Amino acid sequence: MLRSIRQLSSTSRSMKQLKIGLIPGDGIGREVIPAGKAVLENLPSKYDLQFSFVDLKAGYELFKETGTALPEETVDILKNDCDGALFGAVSSPTVKVAGYSSPIVALRKKLGLYANVRPVKSVEGIGRPVDMVIVRENTEDLYIKEEKTYKAADGTQVAEAIKRITETATTRIAKIAFEIALSRQQIRENGLKSIHDHPSVTVTHKSNVLSQSDGLFREVCKKVWEENPQFQAVEYKEQIVDSMVYRMFREPEEFDVVVAPNLYGDILSDGAAALVGSLGVVPSANVGDNFAIGEPCHGSAPDIEGKGISNPIATIRSTALMLEFMGYQDAATTIYEAVDANLAEDKIKTPDLGGSSTTQQVIDDIIKRMK
Ligand code: GGG
């Protein structure tokens, strides 16, 4: 469980009426976002939180219908009217489509959501112990999408993409990674059982090959650690990304917080989902200084769309993660504990976890356990 990472602001903390933007996106995004809404609507009354919801559009399907993947209205409502949001999934095509650009990548940039926080945690007593948080930089690296193709002198095609790493973006992602490590340690000291006895941050890079771009990422992360006395309580570690993949599967218990540039963070966190049974249980939150969007790590999964069997747990945990970043840790804990109880009983589960239950049956079971 990851709690009390950050308070967005003192006002959001005392606010009881919260407006949440719901952006289902494509495919099973439309089946799992209702799970996030349902858990918020069914939070025990002791938390004194009242939610209202606004349905917002984005996605590749929308682009095919209207020529726009991310309407300005969606961005404006999120910026001006919402306290938080949930995003489902998007199924961008693997080939270039004129005029199309990924709406979630754009949304992260437009709202300044510079960190993608992805906790990967096993349930106590089930499988091997894993309790790590992958902090993925969200705004740059190869995801700036400055690509071009041209013909070489011999007439063959060449494609190029710019990988941009800046001191500014690396400084802020390193800071939030160390803050999360300290916050997790604080929670352990307050009694939460954990496999870690001290906080650590592992900086993941490939600076042995990309000595300038990944070299800058590594240097800046180290400088943030060295220059901030409060971060000295956190062990500083480094790992080259290919050996990081190997070690993450061999000895996942070694890793507490992992910070990575955008592409490595994307790959590592999907891979880490295999350690805890399914991509269907792994949440994330896109976080900036003033706003958070919960988002399941899984994609739009067109192969199971419409069958009613998509796993709602990643979205339900993402909803809890969004609440944590809004400052409502106790309410988030109730959701996490209900999910853990569902997983521990190992009975009502969707096919990705080896069960035969439907999405709705899992939602109903978790809501029952929240009460
Ligand atoms: N919820 C995560 C998600 O939608 N993943 C699929 C993905 O990576 N989408 C990026 C895109 O299609 O632009």
Coordinates of C-alpha atoms and ligand atoms in Angstrom, one line a residue:
M1 CA 0.0 0.0 0.0
L2 CA 1.2 3.4 -0.9
R3 CA -0.1 6.2 1.2
S4 CA 0.3 9.9 1.9
I5 CA 2.8 10.5 -0.8
R6 CA 1.8 14.1 -1.3
Q7 CA -0.9 16.5 -0.4
L8 CA -2.1 18.4 -3.5
S9 CA -3.2 21.4 -1.4
S10 CA -4.7 22.2 1.9
T11 CA -8.0 23.2 0.3
S12 CA -8.5 19.9 -1.5
R13 CA -7.8 18.2 1.8
S14 CA -10.7 19.8 3.6
M15 CA -13.1 19.7 0.6
K16 CA -15.9 17.2 0.9
Q17 CA -17.6 17.7 -2.4
L18 CA -15.3 16.4 -5.1
K19 CA -15.9 16.4 -8.8
I20 CA -14.2 13.6 -10.7
G21 CA -13.7 13.5 -14.5
L22 CA -14.3 10.1 -16.1
I23 CA -12.5 9.5 -19.3
P24 CA -13.1 5.8 -20.4
G25 CA -11.2 6.1 -23.7
D26 CA -11.2 3.0 -25.8
G27 CA -11.9 -0.7 -25.5
I28 CA -12.2 -2.1 -22.0
G29 CA -11.5 1.4 -20.7
R30 CA -15.3 1.7 -21.0
E31 CA -15.9 -1.4 -18.9
V32 CA -13.5 -0.6 -16.1
I33 CA -14.0 3.1 -15.5
P34 CA -17.5 2.4 -14.0
A35 CA -15.7 0.3 -11.4
G36 CA -13.8 3.4 -10.2
K37 CA -17.0 5.4 -10.1
A38 CA -18.8 2.6 -8.2
V39 CA -16.2 2.4 -5.4
L40 CA -16.2 6.2 -4.9
E41 CA -20.0 6.1 -4.7
N42 CA -19.9 3.3 -2.1
L43 CA -17.2 4.6 0.2
P44 CA -18.3 4.4 3.8
S45 CA -20.1 7.5 4.9
K46 CA -17.6 8.0 7.8
Y47 CA -15.2 9.6 5.3
D48 CA -17.7 12.3 4.6
L49 CA -16.8 12.5 0.9
Q50 CA -19.4 13.2 -1.7
F51 CA -18.6 12.7 -5.4
S52 CA -20.1 14.1 -8.5
F53 CA -18.9 12.9 -11.9
V54 CA -18.5 14.4 -15.4
D55 CA -18.2 12.1 -18.4
L56 CA -15.4 13.3 -20.7
K57 CA -14.4 12.2 -24.2
A58 CA -11.0 11.1 -25.6
G59 CA -9.5 8.2 -27.6
Y60 CA -8.8 6.7 -30.9
E61 CA -12.4 5.7 -31.5
L62 CA -13.4 9.3 -30.9
F63 CA -10.7 10.4 -33.4
K64 CA -12.1 8.0 -36.0
E65 CA -15.6 9.4 -35.5
T66 CA -14.8 13.1 -35.2
G67 CA -11.2 13.7 -36.3
T68 CA -10.2 14.8 -32.7
A69 CA -8.6 12.4 -30.1
L70 CA -8.6 14.9 -27.3
P71 CA -11.2 17.6 -27.4
E72 CA -10.3 21.0 -25.9
E73 CA -13.5 20.7 -23.9
T74 CA -12.1 17.7 -22.1
V75 CA -8.9 19.5 -21.2
D76 CA -10.8 22.7 -20.1
I77 CA -13.2 20.8 -17.9
L78 CA -10.4 18.8 -16.2
K79 CA -8.4 22.0 -15.7
N80 CA -11.2 24.2 -14.5
D81 CA -13.9 22.0 -12.9
C82 CA -12.4 18.8 -11.6
D83 CA -10.6 17.8 -8.4
G84 CA -9.3 14.6 -9.9
A85 CA -9.9 12.2 -12.8
L86 CA -9.8 8.6 -14.0
F87 CA -8.6 7.6 -17.4
G88 CA -9.3 4.1 -18.8
A89 CA -7.3 3.1 -21.8
V90 CA -6.5 4.1 -25.3
S91 CA -5.7 2.0 -28.4
S92 CA -3.4 4.1 -30.5
P93 CA -2.6 2.4 -33.9
T94 CA 0.9 1.0 -34.3
V95 CA 1.2 2.7 -37.7
K96 CA 1.2 6.5 -38.4
V97 CA -2.3 7.9 -38.9
A98 CA -2.4 11.4 -40.3
G99 CA -3.7 13.9 -37.7
Y100 CA -3.7 11.4 -34.8
S101 CA -1.7 11.8 -31.7
S102 CA -2.1 9.8 -28.4
P103 CA -4.6 11.6 -26.2
I104 CA -3.2 10.3 -22.9
V105 CA 0.4 11.4 -23.9
A106 CA -1.1 14.9 -24.8
L107 CA -3.2 15.0 -21.6
R108 CA -0.2 14.3 -19.4
K109 CA 1.7 17.2 -21.0
K110 CA -1.3 19.7 -21.1
L111 CA -2.0 19.2 -17.4
G112 CA 1.6 19.1 -16.3
L113 CA 1.3 15.5 -15.0
Y114 CA 5.0 14.9 -15.0
A115 CA 5.1 11.7 -13.0
N116 CA 3.5 8.3 -13.6
V117 CA 3.5 6.5 -10.3
R118 CA 3.1 2.7 -10.6
P119 CA 3.0 0.7 -7.4
V120 CA 3.5 -3.1 -7.9
K121 CA 2.7 -5.0 -4.8
S122 CA 1.9 -8.6 -4.0
V123 CA -0.8 -9.5 -1.4
E124 CA 0.7 -10.8 1.7
G125 CA 1.0 -14.6 1.6
I126 CA 0.3 -14.9 -2.1
G127 CA 3.3 -15.6 -4.4
R128 CA 6.6 -14.0 -4.0
P129 CA 6.9 -10.8 -2.0
V130 CA 7.0 -7.7 -4.2
D131 CA 6.5 -4.1 -2.9
M132 CA 7.9 -1.6 -5.4
V133 CA 6.9 1.7 -6.9
I134 CA 8.0 2.5 -10.4
V135 CA 8.2 6.3 -10.9
R136 CA 8.2 6.9 -14.7
E137 CA 9.0 10.3 -16.1
N138 CA 5.9 11.3 -18.1
T139 CA 6.8 14.3 -20.3
E140 CA 9.9 13.7 -22.4
D141 CA 12.4 11.1 -23.6
L142 CA 11.4 9.4 -26.9
Y143 CA 7.7 10.2 -26.1
I144 CA 8.1 13.8 -27.3
K145 CA 7.5 12.2 -30.7
E146 CA 9.9 14.3 -32.7
E147 CA 10.3 11.7 -35.5
K148 CA 11.1 11.9 -39.1
T149 CA 11.7 9.6 -42.0
Y150 CA 13.9 10.4 -45.0
K151 CA 15.8 8.6 -47.8
A152 CA 19.5 7.9 -47.3
A153 CA 21.9 8.5 -50.2
D154 CA 21.5 5.0 -51.4
G155 CA 17.7 5.5 -51.6
T156 CA 16.8 3.3 -48.6
Q157 CA 14.4 4.6 -45.9
V158 CA 15.8 6.0 -42.6
A159 CA 13.7 6.9 -39.5
E160 CA 14.9 9.0 -36.7
A161 CA 13.4 9.9 -33.3
I162 CA 14.7 12.4 -30.8
K163 CA 15.2 11.3 -27.2
R164 CA 15.1 14.4 -25.1
I165 CA 16.2 14.4 -21.4
T166 CA 16.3 17.8 -19.6
E167 CA 17.7 18.8 -16.3
T168 CA 14.3 20.4 -15.3
A169 CA 12.2 17.3 -15.9
T170 CA 14.8 15.0 -14.4
T171 CA 15.1 17.1 -11.3
R172 CA 11.4 17.1 -10.6
I173 CA 11.0 13.3 -11.3
A174 CA 14.0 12.6 -9.0
K175 CA 12.5 14.7 -6.3
I176 CA 9.2 13.1 -6.3
A177 CA 10.8 9.6 -6.3
F178 CA 12.9 10.5 -3.2
E179 CA 9.8 12.0 -1.6
I180 CA 7.8 8.8 -2.3
A181 CA 10.6 6.7 -0.8
L182 CA 10.6 8.8 2.4
S183 CA 6.8 8.7 2.6
R184 CA 6.8 4.9 2.3
Q185 CA 9.4 4.7 5.0
Q186 CA 7.2 6.9 7.3
I187 CA 4.2 4.6 6.7
R188 CA 6.4 1.6 7.6
E189 CA 7.5 3.3 10.8
N190 CA 3.9 3.9 11.6
G191 CA 3.3 0.2 11.6
L192 CA 2.7 -1.0 8.0
K193 CA 4.3 -4.4 7.6
S194 CA 6.7 -4.4 4.7
I195 CA 9.5 -6.4 3.1
H196 CA 11.7 -3.3 3.2
D197 CA 13.5 -2.2 6.3
H198 CA 14.9 1.0 4.8
P199 CA 14.0 3.3 1.9
S200 CA 15.9 3.1 -1.4
V201 CA 15.6 4.7 -4.9
T202 CA 17.1 2.8 -7.8
V203 CA 17.9 5.1 -10.8
T204 CA 17.5 3.2 -14.0
H205 CA 19.4 4.2 -17.1
K206 CA 21.6 3.1 -20.1
S207 CA 24.3 5.7 -19.7
N208 CA 27.0 3.1 -20.7
V209 CA 25.7 3.5 -24.2
L210 CA 23.7 6.8 -24.2
S211 CA 26.3 8.7 -22.2
Q212 CA 24.8 12.1 -22.9
S213 CA 21.0 11.6 -22.6
D214 CA 20.8 8.8 -20.0
G215 CA 24.1 10.2 -18.7
L216 CA 22.3 13.5 -17.8
F217 CA 19.4 11.6 -16.3
R218 CA 21.7 9.6 -14.0
E219 CA 23.8 12.7 -13.1
V220 CA 20.8 14.9 -12.3
C221 CA 19.2 12.1 -10.1
K222 CA 22.4 11.8 -8.2
K223 CA 22.7 15.5 -7.8
V224 CA 19.2 15.8 -6.4
W225 CA 20.1 13.1 -3.9
E226 CA 23.4 14.7 -2.9
E227 CA 22.1 18.2 -2.6
N228 CA 19.0 17.6 -0.5
P229 CA 19.9 16.7 3.1
Q230 CA 16.5 15.2 3.7
F231 CA 17.1 12.6 1.0
Q232 CA 20.2 11.2 2.7
A233 CA 18.0 8.9 4.7
V234 CA 17.3 7.1 1.4
E235 CA 19.8 4.7 -0.1
Y236 CA 20.8 5.8 -3.6
K237 CA 21.2 2.9 -6.1
E238 CA 21.7 2.7 -9.8
Q239 CA 21.0 0.0 -12.3
I240 CA 21.5 -0.2 -16.1
V241 CA 18.1 -0.9 -17.6
D242 CA 18.8 -4.3 -19.2
S243 CA 20.2 -5.7 -15.9
M244 CA 17.4 -4.0 -14.1
V245 CA 14.9 -6.2 -16.0
Y246 CA 16.9 -9.3 -15.1
R247 CA 17.2 -8.4 -11.4
M248 CA 13.6 -7.2 -11.2
F249 CA 12.5 -10.8 -12.0
R250 CA 15.2 -12.6 -10.1
E251 CA 15.1 -10.5 -6.9
P252 CA 12.1 -8.1 -6.9
E253 CA 12.2 -7.8 -3.2
E254 CA 15.5 -5.8 -3.6
F255 CA 13.6 -2.8 -5.1
D256 CA 11.7 -0.2 -3.2
V257 CA 11.3 2.9 -5.4
V258 CA 12.6 2.7 -9.0
V259 CA 12.9 5.9 -11.1
A260 CA 13.2 5.8 -14.8
P261 CA 13.0 7.9 -18.0
N262 CA 9.7 7.6 -19.9
L263 CA 10.3 4.6 -22.1
Y264 CA 12.2 2.4 -19.7
G265 CA 9.6 3.2 -17.0
D266 CA 6.7 2.2 -19.4
I267 CA 8.4 -1.2 -20.2
L268 CA 9.6 -1.9 -16.7
S269 CA 6.2 -1.3 -15.1
D270 CA 4.2 -3.5 -17.6
G271 CA 6.9 -6.2 -17.1
A272 CA 6.7 -5.9 -13.3
A273 CA 2.9 -6.7 -13.5
A274 CA 3.9 -10.3 -14.3
L275 CA 5.3 -10.5 -10.8
V276 CA 1.9 -10.0 -9.3
G277 CA -0.2 -12.1 -11.5
S278 CA -1.7 -9.9 -14.1
L279 CA -1.5 -6.5 -15.7
G280 CA -5.2 -6.3 -14.7
V281 CA -4.3 -5.6 -11.1
V282 CA -1.6 -2.9 -11.5
P283 CA -2.7 0.7 -11.0
S284 CA -1.0 4.0 -11.8
A285 CA -1.5 7.7 -11.2
N286 CA -0.4 10.5 -13.5
V287 CA 0.7 13.2 -11.0
G288 CA 1.6 16.9 -11.2
D289 CA 1.9 19.5 -8.6
N290 CA -1.9 20.2 -8.6
F291 CA -3.7 17.3 -10.1
A292 CA -3.8 13.6 -10.3
I293 CA -5.4 11.2 -12.8
G294 CA -5.7 7.5 -11.9
E295 CA -5.2 5.2 -14.8
P296 CA -4.9 1.4 -14.9
C297 CA -1.6 0.2 -16.4
H298 CA -3.3 -2.1 -18.9
G299 CA -4.4 -1.0 -22.3
S300 CA -7.7 -1.2 -24.2
A301 CA -7.5 -5.0 -24.7
P302 CA -9.7 -5.3 -27.8
D303 CA -9.5 -9.1 -27.6
I304 CA -11.7 -9.2 -24.5
E305 CA -13.8 -6.1 -25.1
G306 CA -17.5 -6.6 -24.7
K307 CA -17.2 -10.0 -22.9
G308 CA -17.7 -8.5 -19.4
I309 CA -14.6 -10.2 -18.1
S310 CA -12.1 -7.4 -17.9
N311 CA -10.4 -7.1 -14.5
P312 CA -11.6 -4.0 -12.7
I313 CA -8.9 -4.2 -9.9
A314 CA -6.3 -2.0 -11.7
T315 CA -8.9 0.8 -12.0
I316 CA -10.1 0.3 -8.5
R317 CA -6.6 0.6 -7.1
S318 CA -5.9 3.6 -9.5
T319 CA -9.0 5.2 -7.9
A320 CA -7.5 4.7 -4.5
L321 CA -4.1 6.1 -5.7
M322 CA -5.9 9.2 -7.1
L323 CA -7.5 9.7 -3.6
E324 CA -4.1 9.4 -1.9
F325 CA -2.7 12.2 -4.1
M326 CA -5.8 14.2 -3.2
G327 CA -5.0 13.8 0.5
Y328 CA -7.6 11.2 1.4
Q329 CA -5.4 8.4 2.6
D330 CA -7.9 6.7 4.9
A331 CA -10.5 6.4 2.2
A332 CA -7.8 5.0 -0.1
T333 CA -6.8 2.5 2.5
T334 CA -10.3 1.1 2.8
I335 CA -10.3 0.5 -1.0
Y336 CA -6.9 -1.2 -0.9
E337 CA -7.9 -3.4 1.9
A338 CA -11.1 -4.5 0.2
V339 CA -9.1 -5.4 -2.9
D340 CA -6.5 -7.3 -0.9
A341 CA -9.3 -9.2 0.8
N342 CA -10.8 -10.1 -2.5
L343 CA -7.4 -11.3 -3.9
A344 CA -6.5 -13.2 -0.7
E345 CA -9.8 -15.2 -0.8
D346 CA -8.9 -16.2 -4.3
K347 CA -12.5 -17.0 -5.2
I348 CA -14.2 -14.2 -7.1
K349 CA -11.7 -13.3 -9.8
T350 CA -11.7 -12.7 -13.6
P351 CA -10.1 -15.1 -16.1
D352 CA -6.7 -13.2 -16.3
L353 CA -6.2 -14.4 -12.7
G354 CA -7.4 -17.9 -13.4
G355 CA -11.1 -17.4 -12.4
S356 CA -14.4 -17.3 -14.1
S357 CA -16.1 -14.3 -12.5
T358 CA -17.3 -11.3 -14.4
T359 CA -16.2 -7.7 -14.1
Q360 CA -19.4 -6.8 -12.3
Q361 CA -19.1 -9.7 -9.8
V362 CA -15.6 -8.5 -8.8
I363 CA -16.8 -5.0 -8.4
D364 CA -19.7 -6.1 -6.2
D365 CA -17.4 -8.3 -4.1
I366 CA -15.0 -5.4 -3.5
I367 CA -17.8 -3.0 -2.6
K368 CA -19.3 -5.5 -0.2
R369 CA -15.9 -5.8 1.5
M370 CA -15.6 -2.0 1.8
K371 CA -18.6 -1.9 4.0
Ligands
GGG1 N1 -4.2 2.7 -19.6 C1 -2.9 2.5 -20.2 C2 -3.0 2.4 -21.7 O1 -4.0 2.8 -22.3 N2 -2.0 1.8 -22.2 C3 -1.9 1.7 -23.6 C4 -1.0 2.7 -24.1 O2 0.2 2.6 -23.8 N3 -1.5 3.6 -24.8 C5 -0.7 4.7 -25.3 C6 -1.4 5.1 -26.5 O3 -2.1 4.3 -27.1 O4 -1.3 6.3 -26.9

